Backbone as numpy.savetxt, mean C-alpha at the origin, in Angstrom:
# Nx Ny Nz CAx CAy CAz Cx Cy Cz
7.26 51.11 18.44 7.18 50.52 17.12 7.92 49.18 17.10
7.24 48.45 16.36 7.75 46.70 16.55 9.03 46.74 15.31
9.99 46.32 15.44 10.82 46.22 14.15 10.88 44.37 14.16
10.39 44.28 13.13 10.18 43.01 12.05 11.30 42.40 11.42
12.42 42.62 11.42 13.57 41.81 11.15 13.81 41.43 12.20
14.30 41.68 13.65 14.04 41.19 14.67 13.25 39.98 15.35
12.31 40.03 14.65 10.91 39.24 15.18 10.98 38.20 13.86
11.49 38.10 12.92 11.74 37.36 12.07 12.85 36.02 12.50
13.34 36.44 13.01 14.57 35.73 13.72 14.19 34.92 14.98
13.15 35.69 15.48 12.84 34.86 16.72 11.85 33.83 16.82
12.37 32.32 17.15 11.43 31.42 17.04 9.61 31.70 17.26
8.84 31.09 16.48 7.09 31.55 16.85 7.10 30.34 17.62
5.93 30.98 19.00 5.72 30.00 19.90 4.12 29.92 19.53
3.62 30.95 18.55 2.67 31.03 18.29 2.01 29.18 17.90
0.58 29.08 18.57 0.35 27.85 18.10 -0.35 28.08 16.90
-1.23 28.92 16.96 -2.17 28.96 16.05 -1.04 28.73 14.71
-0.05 29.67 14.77 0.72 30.13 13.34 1.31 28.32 12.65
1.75 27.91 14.07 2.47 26.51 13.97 1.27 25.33 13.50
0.45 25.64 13.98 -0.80 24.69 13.38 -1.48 25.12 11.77
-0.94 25.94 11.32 -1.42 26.38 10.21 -0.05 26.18 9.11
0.94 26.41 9.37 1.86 26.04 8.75 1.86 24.72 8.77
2.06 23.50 9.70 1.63 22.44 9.18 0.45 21.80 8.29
-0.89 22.49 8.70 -1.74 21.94 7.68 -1.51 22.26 6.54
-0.96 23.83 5.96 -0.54 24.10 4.50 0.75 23.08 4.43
1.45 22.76 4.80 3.10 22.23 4.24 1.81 20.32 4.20
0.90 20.28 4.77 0.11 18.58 4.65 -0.26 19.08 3.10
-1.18 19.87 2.98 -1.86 20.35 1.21 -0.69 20.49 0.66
0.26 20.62 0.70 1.40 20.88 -0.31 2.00 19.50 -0.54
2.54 18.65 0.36 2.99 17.12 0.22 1.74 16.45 -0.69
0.82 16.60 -0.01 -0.52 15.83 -0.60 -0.33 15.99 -2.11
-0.92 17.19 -2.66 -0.38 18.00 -3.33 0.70 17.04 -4.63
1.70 16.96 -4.17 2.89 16.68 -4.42 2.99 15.09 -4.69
2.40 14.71 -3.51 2.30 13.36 -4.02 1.23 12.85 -5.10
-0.14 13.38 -5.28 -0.97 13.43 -6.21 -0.26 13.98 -7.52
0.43 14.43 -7.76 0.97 15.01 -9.19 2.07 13.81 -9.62
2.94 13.06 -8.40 3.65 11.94 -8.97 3.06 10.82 -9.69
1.62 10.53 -8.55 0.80 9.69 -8.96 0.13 9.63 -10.14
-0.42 11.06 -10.49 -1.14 11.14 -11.70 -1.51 9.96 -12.75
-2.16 9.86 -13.22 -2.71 8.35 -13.78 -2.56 8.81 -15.52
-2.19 9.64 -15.58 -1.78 9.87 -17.20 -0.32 9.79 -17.82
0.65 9.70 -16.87 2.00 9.18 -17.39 2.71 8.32 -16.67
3.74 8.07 -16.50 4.39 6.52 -15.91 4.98 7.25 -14.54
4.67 6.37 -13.56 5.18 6.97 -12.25 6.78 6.78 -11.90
7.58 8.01 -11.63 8.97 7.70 -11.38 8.85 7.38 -10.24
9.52 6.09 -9.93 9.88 5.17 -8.42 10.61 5.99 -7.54
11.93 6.70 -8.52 12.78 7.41 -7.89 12.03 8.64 -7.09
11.57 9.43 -7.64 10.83 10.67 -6.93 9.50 10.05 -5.80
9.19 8.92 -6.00 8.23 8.42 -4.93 8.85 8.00 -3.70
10.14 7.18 -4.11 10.85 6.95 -2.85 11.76 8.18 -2.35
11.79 9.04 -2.59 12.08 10.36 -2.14 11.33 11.12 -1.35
10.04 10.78 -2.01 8.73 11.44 -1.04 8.93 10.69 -0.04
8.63 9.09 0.38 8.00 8.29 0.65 9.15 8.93 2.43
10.53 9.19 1.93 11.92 8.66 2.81 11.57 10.78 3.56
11.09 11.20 3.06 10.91 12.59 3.29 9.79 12.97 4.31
8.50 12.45 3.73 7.32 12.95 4.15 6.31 11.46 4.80
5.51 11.96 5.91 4.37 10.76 5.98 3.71 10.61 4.71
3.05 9.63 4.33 1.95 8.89 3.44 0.50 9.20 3.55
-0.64 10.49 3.03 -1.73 10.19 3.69 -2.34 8.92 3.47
-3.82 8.40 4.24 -4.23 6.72 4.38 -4.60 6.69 2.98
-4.92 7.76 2.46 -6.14 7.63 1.49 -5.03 7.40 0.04
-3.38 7.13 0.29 -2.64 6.76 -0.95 -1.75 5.95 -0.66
-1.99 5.29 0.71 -0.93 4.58 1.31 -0.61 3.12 0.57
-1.85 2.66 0.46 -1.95 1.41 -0.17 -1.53 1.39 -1.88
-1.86 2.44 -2.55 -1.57 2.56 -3.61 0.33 2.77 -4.09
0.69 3.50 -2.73 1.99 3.77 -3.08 2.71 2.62 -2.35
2.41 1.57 -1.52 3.09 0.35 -0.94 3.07 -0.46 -2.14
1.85 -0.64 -2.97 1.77 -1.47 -3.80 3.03 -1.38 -5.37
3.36 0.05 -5.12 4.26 0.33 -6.21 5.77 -0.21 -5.69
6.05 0.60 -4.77 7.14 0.75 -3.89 8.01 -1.06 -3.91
6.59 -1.48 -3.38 7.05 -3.21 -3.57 6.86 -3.97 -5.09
7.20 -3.27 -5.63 6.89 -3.41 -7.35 5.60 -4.63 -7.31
4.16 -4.79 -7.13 3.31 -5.79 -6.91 2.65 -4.81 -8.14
2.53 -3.68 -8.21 2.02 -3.00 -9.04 2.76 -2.49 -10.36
2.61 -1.90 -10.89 3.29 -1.22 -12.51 3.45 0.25 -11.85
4.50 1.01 -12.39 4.57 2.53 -12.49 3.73 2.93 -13.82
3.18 1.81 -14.76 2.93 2.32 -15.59 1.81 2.26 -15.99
0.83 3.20 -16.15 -0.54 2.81 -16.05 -1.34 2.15 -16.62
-1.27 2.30 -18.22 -1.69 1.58 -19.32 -1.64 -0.16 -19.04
-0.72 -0.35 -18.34 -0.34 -1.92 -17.77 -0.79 -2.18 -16.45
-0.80 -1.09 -15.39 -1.00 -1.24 -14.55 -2.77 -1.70 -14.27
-3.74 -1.61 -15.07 -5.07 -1.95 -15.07 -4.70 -3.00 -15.33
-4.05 -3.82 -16.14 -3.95 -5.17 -16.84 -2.98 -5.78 -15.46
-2.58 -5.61 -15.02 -2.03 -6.16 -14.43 -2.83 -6.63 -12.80
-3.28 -5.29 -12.61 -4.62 -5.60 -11.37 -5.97 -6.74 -12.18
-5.78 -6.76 -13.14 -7.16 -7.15 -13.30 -6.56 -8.48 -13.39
-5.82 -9.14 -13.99 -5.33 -10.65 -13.97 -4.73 -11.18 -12.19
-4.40 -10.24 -11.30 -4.42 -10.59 -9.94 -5.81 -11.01 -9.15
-6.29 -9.84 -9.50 -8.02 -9.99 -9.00 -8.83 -11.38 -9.70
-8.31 -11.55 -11.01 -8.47 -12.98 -11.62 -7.97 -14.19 -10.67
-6.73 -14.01 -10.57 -6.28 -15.26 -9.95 -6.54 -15.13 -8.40
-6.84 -14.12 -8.11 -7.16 -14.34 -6.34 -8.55 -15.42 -6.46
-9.44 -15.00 -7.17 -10.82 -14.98 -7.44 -10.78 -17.19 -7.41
-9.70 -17.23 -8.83 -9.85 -18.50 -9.14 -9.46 -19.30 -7.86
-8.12 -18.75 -7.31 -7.97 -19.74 -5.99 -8.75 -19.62 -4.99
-9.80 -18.33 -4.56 -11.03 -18.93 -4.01 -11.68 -19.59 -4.03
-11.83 -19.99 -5.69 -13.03 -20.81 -5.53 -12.66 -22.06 -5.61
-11.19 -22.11 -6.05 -10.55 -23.60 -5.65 -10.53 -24.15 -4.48
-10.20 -23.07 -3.65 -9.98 -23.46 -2.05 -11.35 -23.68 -1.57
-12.70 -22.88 -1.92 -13.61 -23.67 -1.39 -14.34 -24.64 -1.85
-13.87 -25.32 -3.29 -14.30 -26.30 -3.95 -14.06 -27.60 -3.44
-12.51 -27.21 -2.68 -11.94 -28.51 -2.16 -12.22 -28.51 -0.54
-13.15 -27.75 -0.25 -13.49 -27.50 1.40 -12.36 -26.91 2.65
-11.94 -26.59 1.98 -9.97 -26.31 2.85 -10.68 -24.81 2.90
-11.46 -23.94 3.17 -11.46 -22.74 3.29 -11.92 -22.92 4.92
-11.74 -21.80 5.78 -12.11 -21.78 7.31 -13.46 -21.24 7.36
-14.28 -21.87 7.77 -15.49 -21.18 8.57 -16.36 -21.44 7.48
-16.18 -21.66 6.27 -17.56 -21.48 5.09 -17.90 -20.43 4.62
-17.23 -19.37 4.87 -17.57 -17.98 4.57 -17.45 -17.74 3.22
-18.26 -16.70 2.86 -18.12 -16.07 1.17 -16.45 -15.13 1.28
-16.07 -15.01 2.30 -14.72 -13.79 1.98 -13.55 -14.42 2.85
-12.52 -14.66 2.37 -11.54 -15.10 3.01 -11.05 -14.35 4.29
-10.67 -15.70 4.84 -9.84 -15.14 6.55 -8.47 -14.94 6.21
-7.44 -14.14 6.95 -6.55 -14.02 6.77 -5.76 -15.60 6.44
-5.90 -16.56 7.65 -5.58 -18.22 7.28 -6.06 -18.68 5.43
-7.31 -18.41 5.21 -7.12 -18.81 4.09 -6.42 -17.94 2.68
-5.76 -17.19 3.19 -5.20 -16.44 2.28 -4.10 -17.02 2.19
-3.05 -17.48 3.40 -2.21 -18.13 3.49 -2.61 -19.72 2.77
-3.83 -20.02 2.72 -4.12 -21.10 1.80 -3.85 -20.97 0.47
-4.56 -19.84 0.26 -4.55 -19.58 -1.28 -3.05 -19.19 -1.72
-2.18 -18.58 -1.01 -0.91 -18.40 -1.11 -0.44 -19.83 -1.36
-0.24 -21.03 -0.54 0.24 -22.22 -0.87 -0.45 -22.60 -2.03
-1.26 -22.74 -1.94 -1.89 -23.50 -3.50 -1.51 -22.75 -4.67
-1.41 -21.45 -4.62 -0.72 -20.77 -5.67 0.65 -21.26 -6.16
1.42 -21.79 -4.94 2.58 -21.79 -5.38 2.99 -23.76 -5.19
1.83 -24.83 -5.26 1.79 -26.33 -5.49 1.76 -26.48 -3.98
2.12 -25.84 -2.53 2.14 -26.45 -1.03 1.52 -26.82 -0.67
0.28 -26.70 -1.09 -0.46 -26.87 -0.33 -0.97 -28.50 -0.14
-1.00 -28.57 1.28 -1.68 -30.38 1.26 -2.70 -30.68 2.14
-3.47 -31.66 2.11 -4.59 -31.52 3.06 -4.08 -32.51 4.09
-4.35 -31.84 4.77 -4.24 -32.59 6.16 -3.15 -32.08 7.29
-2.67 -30.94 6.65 -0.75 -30.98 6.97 -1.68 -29.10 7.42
-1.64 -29.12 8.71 -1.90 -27.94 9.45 -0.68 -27.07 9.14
-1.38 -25.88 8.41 -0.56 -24.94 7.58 0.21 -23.96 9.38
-0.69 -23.71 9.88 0.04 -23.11 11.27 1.14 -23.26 11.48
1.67 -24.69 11.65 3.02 -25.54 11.70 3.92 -25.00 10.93
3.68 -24.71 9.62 4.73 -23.97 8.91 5.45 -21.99 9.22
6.16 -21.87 9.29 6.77 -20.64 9.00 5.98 -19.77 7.97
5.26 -18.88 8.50 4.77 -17.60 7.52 5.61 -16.95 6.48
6.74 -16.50 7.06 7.35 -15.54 6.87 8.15 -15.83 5.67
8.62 -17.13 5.51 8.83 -17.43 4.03 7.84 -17.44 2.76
6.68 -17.87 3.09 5.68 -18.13 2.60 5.01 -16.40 1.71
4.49 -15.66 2.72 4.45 -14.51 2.14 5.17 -13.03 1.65
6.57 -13.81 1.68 7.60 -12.66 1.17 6.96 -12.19 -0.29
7.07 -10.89 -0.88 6.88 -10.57 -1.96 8.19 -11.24 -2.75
């Protein structure tokens, strides 16, 4: 006869058991992080960066919770549409500035990473023609 307090104690080498306990403890974070997120009341930062410092990120909320984390977004939802929608505005307008004035790379309908760094300077008056943006330091440039 097997006695079970015994066997309770002793590490499982079992894989199967170990592969199943992780995928339930993934549905449970998931889980967990979907209920912080919820889109019907204001997201606490505090309990996200708790998750965030605790658990991986799945892909499918990664972007949504970087965007908070780096306050670019609202915790709060009612604002948070208003607030995406006047970004998506102004990305939009300095596209079409940047290719009005021919400074966009290649002619393309969708920006290259380089012209984002365009549209970043012109957002903020740097931008000049003629003055090869490469030459400059990124890393100041796109700090949040």
């Amino acid at each position: 006869r097997l006695d079970m307090t015994s066997m309770a104690s002793v590490p499982s080498n079992n894989f199967r058991q170990s592969l199943i306990s992780k995928v339930v403890s993934k549905v449970d974070e998931s889980a967990k992080l979907e209920e912080i997120l919820s889109g019907e009341r204001d997201i606490e930062l505090f309990q996200l960066k708790q998750f965030v410092w605790k658990y991986s990120l799945p892909d499918k909320q990664r972007f949504e919770v970087w965007r908070l984390l780096l306050g670019v977004s609202s915790g709060h939802p009612e604002i948070r549409a208003t607030i995406d929608r006047h970004r998506n505005d102004e990305a939009e307008s300095l596209w079409r500035s940047l290719r009005t004035m021919r400074l966009n790379e290649g002619g393309r309908d969708d920006p290259l990473p380089s012209d984002l760094v365009r549209m970043i300077l012109l957002s903020r008056g740097d931008l000049r023609k003629g003055v090869d943006f490469r030459d400059i330091a990124i890393a100041p440039i796109v700090t949040v």
